mmCIF file of C-alpha atoms in Angstrom:
data_model
loop_
_atom_site.group_PDB
_atom_site.id
_atom_site.type_symbol
_atom_site.label_atom_id
_atom_site.label_comp_id
_atom_site.label_asym_id
_atom_site.label_seq_id
_atom_site.Cartn_x
_atom_site.Cartn_y
_atom_site.Cartn_z
ATOM 1 C CA MET A 51 0.000 0.000 0.000
ATOM 2 C CA ALA A 52 1.172 3.526 -0.714
ATOM 3 C CA ASP A 53 1.995 5.759 2.218
ATOM 4 C CA GLY A 54 -0.931 7.519 3.863
ATOM 5 C CA ALA A 55 -4.427 6.494 4.878
ATOM 6 C CA ALA A 56 -6.152 3.842 2.779
ATOM 7 C CA MET A 57 -8.981 5.131 0.615
ATOM 8 C CA VAL A 58 -10.255 1.662 -0.334
ATOM 9 C CA CYS A 59 -10.291 -1.693 1.444
ATOM 10 C CA VAL A 60 -10.046 -4.475 -1.152
ATOM 11 C CA CYS A 61 -11.271 -7.880 0.031
ATOM 12 C CA VAL A 62 -10.660 -11.059 -1.973
ATOM 13 C CA LEU A 63 -12.262 -14.437 -1.277
ATOM 14 C CA PHE A 64 -10.406 -17.582 -2.350
ATOM 15 C CA TYR A 65 -12.200 -20.910 -2.319
ATOM 16 C CA GLY A 66 -11.404 -24.513 -3.189
ATOM 17 C CA SER A 67 -8.492 -26.889 -3.493
ATOM 18 C CA ASP A 68 -8.438 -28.061 -7.116
ATOM 19 C CA ALA A 69 -6.355 -26.872 -10.070
ATOM 20 C CA THR A 70 -9.096 -24.532 -11.281
ATOM 21 C CA CYS A 71 -9.096 -22.715 -7.951
ATOM 22 C CA PHE A 72 -5.322 -22.319 -8.131
ATOM 23 C CA LYS A 73 -5.621 -20.778 -11.606
ATOM 24 C CA LEU A 74 -8.314 -18.381 -10.385
ATOM 25 C CA ALA A 75 -6.075 -17.283 -7.516
ATOM 26 C CA GLN A 76 -3.320 -16.541 -10.007
ATOM 27 C CA ARG A 77 -5.754 -14.614 -12.199
ATOM 28 C CA VAL A 78 -7.228 -12.397 -9.501
ATOM 29 C CA LEU A 79 -3.811 -11.483 -8.072
ATOM 30 C CA ASN A 80 -2.661 -10.390 -11.516
ATOM 31 C CA ALA A 81 -0.478 -7.490 -12.647
ATOM 32 C CA PRO A 82 -3.248 -4.848 -12.384
ATOM 33 C CA MET A 83 -4.011 -5.973 -8.820
ATOM 34 C CA ARG A 84 -0.331 -5.605 -7.991
ATOM 35 C CA VAL A 85 -0.443 -2.064 -9.395
ATOM 36 C CA LEU A 86 -3.476 -1.445 -7.193
ATOM 37 C CA ALA A 87 -1.334 -2.457 -4.219
ATOM 38 C CA ARG A 88 0.837 0.600 -4.882
ATOM 39 C CA GLN A 89 -2.167 2.909 -4.493
ATOM 40 C CA PRO A 90 -3.708 4.050 -1.161
ATOM 41 C CA VAL A 91 -5.475 0.690 -0.839
ATOM 42 C CA GLU A 92 -5.453 -1.941 1.903
ATOM 43 C CA PHE A 93 -5.959 -5.641 1.193
ATOM 44 C CA ARG A 94 -7.676 -8.464 3.054
ATOM 45 C CA PHE A 95 -7.598 -12.035 1.787
ATOM 46 C CA GLY A 96 -10.059 -14.698 2.961
ATOM 47 C CA CYS A 97 -9.356 -18.368 2.249
ATOM 48 C CA ASN A 98 -12.023 -21.063 2.458
ATOM 49 C CA ALA A 99 -10.744 -24.651 2.218
ATOM 50 C CA ILE A 100 -7.965 -23.790 -0.219
ATOM 51 C CA GLY A 101 -5.301 -26.217 -1.438
ATOM 52 C CA ASP A 102 -1.620 -26.206 -0.570
ATOM 53 C CA ASP A 103 -0.560 -24.780 -3.943
ATOM 54 C CA THR A 104 -3.014 -21.904 -3.646
ATOM 55 C CA ARG A 105 -1.970 -21.205 -0.062
ATOM 56 C CA ALA A 106 1.712 -21.112 -0.994
ATOM 57 C CA PHE A 107 0.982 -18.812 -3.935
ATOM 58 C CA ILE A 108 -1.067 -16.375 -1.845
ATOM 59 C CA ARG A 109 1.594 -16.215 0.842
ATOM 60 C CA GLN A 110 4.266 -15.608 -1.774
ATOM 61 C CA GLN A 111 2.191 -12.798 -3.272
ATOM 62 C CA ILE A 112 1.706 -11.227 0.150
ATOM 63 C CA ALA A 113 5.441 -11.331 0.801
ATOM 64 C CA GLU A 114 6.343 -9.856 -2.580
ATOM 65 C CA HIS A 115 3.483 -7.510 -3.496
ATOM 66 C CA PHE A 116 0.922 -7.156 -0.673
ATOM 67 C CA PRO A 117 3.119 -6.929 2.446
ATOM 68 C CA GLN A 118 0.465 -5.325 4.656
ATOM 69 C CA ALA A 119 -2.402 -7.577 3.604
ATOM 70 C CA MET A 120 -4.444 -9.317 6.296
ATOM 71 C CA LEU A 121 -4.893 -13.054 5.764
ATOM 72 C CA PHE A 122 -7.849 -15.007 7.156
ATOM 73 C CA GLU A 123 -7.954 -18.779 6.681
ATOM 74 C CA SER A 124 -10.485 -21.530 7.340
ATOM 75 C CA ALA A 125 -9.494 -25.161 6.760
ATOM 76 C CA GLU A 126 -13.163 -25.967 6.113
ATOM 77 C CA ASN A 127 -15.485 -24.072 3.811
ATOM 78 C CA ALA A 128 -16.810 -21.434 6.205
ATOM 79 C CA GLN A 129 -19.122 -20.195 3.396
ATOM 80 C CA LYS A 130 -18.861 -16.900 1.591
ATOM 81 C CA TYR A 131 -20.706 -14.480 3.833
ATOM 82 C CA PRO A 132 -19.388 -15.648 7.207
ATOM 83 C CA MET A 133 -15.893 -15.170 5.749
ATOM 84 C CA MET A 134 -16.939 -11.785 4.379
ATOM 85 C CA ARG A 135 -17.954 -10.743 7.890
ATOM 86 C CA ARG A 136 -14.515 -11.756 9.167
ATOM 87 C CA LEU A 137 -12.825 -9.664 6.520
ATOM 88 C CA PHE A 138 -15.050 -6.666 7.220
ATOM 89 C CA TYR A 139 -15.297 -6.739 11.001
ATOM 90 C CA ALA A 140 -12.478 -8.742 12.632
ATOM 91 C CA GLN A 141 -10.548 -5.484 12.471
ATOM 92 C CA PRO A 142 -12.815 -2.806 11.015
ATOM 93 C CA THR A 143 -11.242 -0.822 8.209
ATOM 94 C CA THR A 144 -10.877 2.947 8.321
ATOM 95 C CA ALA A 145 -11.071 3.175 4.512
ATOM 96 C CA PRO A 146 -14.231 5.001 3.366
ATOM 97 C CA LEU A 147 -14.781 2.570 0.484
ATOM 98 C CA THR A 148 -14.844 -1.229 0.324
ATOM 99 C CA MET A 149 -14.334 -3.341 -2.804
ATOM 100 C CA TRP A 150 -15.123 -7.054 -3.036
ATOM 101 C CA PHE A 151 -13.702 -9.730 -5.356
ATOM 102 C CA ASP A 152 -14.708 -13.367 -5.504
ATOM 103 C CA ASP A 153 -11.750 -15.230 -6.966
ATOM 104 C CA ASP A 154 -13.663 -15.743 -10.221
ATOM 105 C CA SER A 155 -13.486 -11.988 -10.812
ATOM 106 C CA CYS A 156 -10.453 -9.843 -11.546
ATOM 107 C CA ILE A 157 -9.288 -6.539 -12.930
ATOM 108 C CA ALA A 158 -8.933 -6.961 -16.699
ATOM 109 C CA ALA A 159 -5.339 -7.303 -17.837
ATOM 110 C CA GLU A 160 -5.457 -4.177 -20.030
ATOM 111 C CA THR A 161 -6.979 -1.920 -17.349
ATOM 112 C CA ASP A 162 -5.048 1.206 -16.367
ATOM 113 C CA VAL A 163 -5.570 0.932 -12.634
ATOM 114 C CA THR A 164 -4.325 4.467 -11.955
ATOM 115 C CA ALA A 165 -7.274 5.784 -14.000
ATOM 116 C CA TRP A 166 -9.756 3.036 -13.070
ATOM 117 C CA LEU A 167 -9.613 3.507 -9.305
ATOM 118 C CA PRO A 168 -10.422 7.265 -9.415
ATOM 119 C CA ARG A 169 -13.414 6.479 -11.633
ATOM 120 C CA ILE A 170 -14.785 4.120 -8.994
ATOM 121 C CA GLN A 171 -14.164 6.698 -6.290
ATOM 122 C CA GLN A 172 -16.031 9.260 -8.387
ATOM 123 C CA GLN A 173 -18.947 6.858 -8.918
ATOM 124 C CA LEU A 174 -19.162 6.296 -5.169
ATOM 125 C CA SER A 175 -19.328 10.016 -4.516
ATOM 126 C CA PHE A 176 -22.943 9.899 -5.737
ATOM 127 C CA HIS A 177 -23.815 6.178 -5.490
ATOM 128 C CA ASP A 178 -23.801 3.976 -2.413
ATOM 129 C CA PHE A 179 -22.827 0.806 -4.294
ATOM 130 C CA VAL A 180 -21.575 0.135 -7.806
ATOM 131 C CA GLY A 181 -21.239 -3.083 -9.756
ATOM 132 C CA SER A 182 -22.808 -5.013 -12.591
ATOM 133 C CA ILE A 183 -26.523 -4.520 -11.977
ATOM 134 C CA TYR A 184 -28.852 -7.444 -12.566
ATOM 135 C CA ARG A 185 -32.575 -8.023 -12.081
ATOM 136 C CA THR A 186 -34.082 -11.187 -10.653
ATOM 137 C CA ARG A 187 -37.505 -12.389 -9.563
ATOM 138 C CA LEU A 188 -38.277 -13.039 -5.905
ATOM 139 C CA GLU A 189 -39.044 -16.684 -5.186
ATOM 140 C CA GLY A 190 -40.868 -18.667 -2.531
ATOM 141 C CA ASN A 191 -41.323 -16.707 0.707
ATOM 142 C CA GLN A 192 -38.623 -14.130 0.024
ATOM 143 C CA ALA A 193 -41.079 -11.220 0.135
ATOM 144 C CA ALA A 194 -42.151 -12.247 3.635
ATOM 145 C CA TRP A 195 -38.490 -12.604 4.665
ATOM 146 C CA ILE A 196 -37.823 -9.054 3.467
ATOM 147 C CA LYS A 197 -40.704 -7.704 5.562
ATOM 148 C CA ALA A 198 -39.211 -9.348 8.661
ATOM 149 C CA GLN A 199 -35.825 -7.627 8.312
ATOM 150 C CA PRO A 200 -34.791 -4.684 10.522
ATOM 151 C CA TRP A 201 -33.971 -2.626 7.421
ATOM 152 C CA TYR A 202 -37.462 -3.088 5.936
ATOM 153 C CA ALA A 203 -38.914 0.423 5.551
ATOM 154 C CA GLY A 204 -42.483 -0.394 4.562
ATOM 155 C CA LYS A 205 -42.145 -0.510 0.787
ATOM 156 C CA GLU A 206 -44.051 -3.476 -0.575
ATOM 157 C CA PRO A 207 -41.593 -5.940 -2.164
ATOM 158 C CA GLN A 208 -41.895 -5.968 -5.941
ATOM 159 C CA ALA A 209 -41.786 -8.996 -8.205
ATOM 160 C CA TYR A 210 -38.225 -8.205 -9.277
ATOM 161 C CA VAL A 211 -35.179 -6.885 -7.433
ATOM 162 C CA LYS A 212 -32.256 -4.943 -8.900
ATOM 163 C CA PHE A 213 -28.928 -5.795 -7.307
ATOM 164 C CA PRO A 214 -25.163 -5.618 -7.890
ATOM 165 C CA ALA A 215 -23.702 -9.022 -8.803
ATOM 166 C CA GLY A 216 -22.025 -10.462 -5.732
ATOM 167 C CA SER A 217 -18.818 -11.557 -7.455
ATOM 168 C CA TRP A 218 -17.501 -7.993 -7.691
ATOM 169 C CA TRP A 219 -18.799 -4.743 -6.311
ATOM 170 C CA ALA A 220 -17.672 -1.618 -4.475
ATOM 171 C CA GLY A 221 -19.519 0.409 -1.887
ATOM 172 C CA ARG A 222 -19.411 2.844 0.967
ATOM 173 C CA THR A 223 -17.985 1.349 4.135
ATOM 174 C CA ASP A 224 -20.231 3.436 6.375
ATOM 175 C CA VAL A 225 -23.351 1.962 4.733
ATOM 176 C CA LEU A 226 -22.095 -1.589 5.236
ATOM 177 C CA ARG A 227 -21.394 -0.784 8.859
ATOM 178 C CA ARG A 228 -24.715 0.987 9.447
ATOM 179 C CA PHE A 229 -26.635 -2.155 8.477
ATOM 180 C CA ASP A 230 -24.038 -4.607 9.829
ATOM 181 C CA TRP A 231 -23.904 -6.143 6.367
ATOM 182 C CA PRO A 232 -23.831 -9.033 5.651
ATOM 183 C CA PRO A 233 -26.018 -10.386 8.476
ATOM 184 C CA GLU A 234 -24.502 -13.121 10.619
ATOM 185 C CA THR A 235 -27.174 -15.662 9.668
ATOM 186 C CA LEU A 236 -26.610 -15.529 5.904
ATOM 187 C CA THR A 237 -24.242 -17.964 4.234
ATOM 188 C CA HIS A 238 -24.129 -18.090 0.446
ATOM 189 C CA ARG A 239 -26.896 -17.820 -2.137
ATOM 190 C CA GLY A 240 -28.992 -14.719 -2.759
ATOM 191 C CA VAL A 241 -27.337 -12.328 -0.319
ATOM 192 C CA ASP A 242 -26.420 -9.986 -3.183
ATOM 193 C CA VAL A 243 -30.094 -9.869 -4.174
ATOM 194 C CA MET A 244 -31.094 -8.868 -0.662
ATOM 195 C CA LEU A 245 -28.473 -6.118 -0.633
ATOM 196 C CA GLY A 246 -30.284 -4.735 -3.650
ATOM 197 C CA GLU A 247 -33.610 -4.832 -1.803
ATOM 198 C CA LEU A 248 -32.046 -3.211 1.261
ATOM 199 C CA CYS A 249 -30.913 -0.374 -1.007
ATOM 200 C CA ARG A 250 -34.441 0.039 -2.398
ATOM 201 C CA GLN A 251 -35.977 0.062 1.070
ATOM 202 C CA GLN A 252 -33.462 2.584 2.387
ATOM 203 C CA ASP A 253 -33.328 4.839 -0.704
ATOM 204 C CA LEU A 254 -29.685 3.995 -1.332
ATOM 205 C CA LEU A 255 -28.373 4.445 -4.858
ATOM 206 C CA LEU A 256 -26.997 1.661 -7.061
ATOM 207 C CA GLY A 257 -24.720 2.485 -9.984
ATOM 208 C CA HIS A 258 -24.070 0.217 -12.968
ATOM 209 C CA PHE A 259 -20.288 0.054 -13.367
ATOM 210 C CA ARG A 260 -18.295 -2.871 -14.697
ATOM 211 C CA ASP A 261 -15.618 -1.182 -16.797
ATOM 212 C CA GLY A 262 -12.169 -2.704 -16.579
ATOM 213 C CA VAL A 263 -13.192 -5.728 -14.532
ATOM 214 C CA TRP A 264 -14.086 -9.349 -15.287
ATOM 215 C CA ILE A 265 -16.999 -10.449 -13.103
ATOM 216 C CA ASN A 266 -17.704 -14.144 -12.469
ATOM 217 C CA ALA A 267 -15.913 -14.623 -15.762
ATOM 218 C CA ASN A 268 -14.727 -17.591 -17.772
ATOM 219 C CA ALA A 269 -11.243 -17.791 -19.309
ATOM 220 C CA ASP A 270 -12.311 -15.433 -22.104
ATOM 221 C CA GLY A 271 -13.635 -12.787 -19.732
ATOM 222 C CA VAL A 272 -17.305 -13.454 -20.477
ATOM 223 C CA GLU A 273 -19.336 -12.172 -17.543
ATOM 224 C CA ALA A 274 -21.493 -14.532 -15.481
ATOM 225 C CA ALA A 275 -19.931 -17.500 -17.294
ATOM 226 C CA GLY A 276 -17.682 -18.746 -14.506
ATOM 227 C CA SER A 277 -18.224 -22.250 -13.193
ATOM 228 C CA LYS A 278 -20.626 -22.692 -10.279
ATOM 229 C CA ARG A 279 -18.796 -23.587 -7.078
ATOM 230 C CA GLY A 280 -19.548 -23.796 -3.388
ATOM 231 C CA LYS A 281 -22.611 -24.976 -1.559
ATOM 232 C CA ASN A 282 -25.834 -25.349 -3.531
ATOM 233 C CA GLU A 283 -28.706 -24.066 -1.438
ATOM 234 C CA LEU A 284 -32.060 -22.357 -1.717
ATOM 235 C CA PRO A 285 -31.881 -18.569 -2.036
ATOM 236 C CA ILE A 286 -32.109 -16.572 1.169
ATOM 237 C CA GLY A 287 -35.697 -16.365 2.417
ATOM 238 C CA PHE A 288 -37.124 -18.914 -0.028
ATOM 239 C CA ASP A 289 -38.243 -21.245 2.756
ATOM 240 C CA TYR A 290 -38.898 -18.552 5.366
ATOM 241 C CA GLN A 291 -41.478 -19.775 7.874
ATOM 242 C CA LEU A 292 -44.537 -17.517 7.876
#
């Protein structure tokens, strides 16, 4: 990290022990990410059930390029959002902005990070969160689950929710902290959707921004084409008991 206070806290989640996971770790900690490490940015790496090769690579990268990065490890798969909470709150950041990467996302190789980062900071001067914005239909008892949340502000849930894709996004740290996001009880699927609904309920602004970044991408950089990994479960609130 460059000298001075961090302006952004970058959190990266690594998951899995096979060769594909190792390749994803190499991709996300690529040359543009190493350039980002020379900006006023702090790094936090979370590792869920990673393999020995991936662990050795991450530690080498920390030693050579991310010397002040915090490393959090779980031998078992602690699930995405419990690990996210560790990265956010084990030692709360002082950076005003937070950026999240799943390991299937990365800064595109051709991105000029020194121009890209100020653009994100500018976007977050008038948005609360930015990312690749999607729209999905509520399922099962999700509408009832929304109404039971402490952030529910009385707006009737609509059939569809707009939300920033969970594989990469950036947002204001103070908003995350205000709502203690993500909640302790949430584990994996559909939490990004509920962040979108929280924003609607609380009149928070979402911005569509995906320039210079591969999001849940395959080897060709096609968005939302990465392989499905992790626990397969019903989306949050689907089976909420009325």
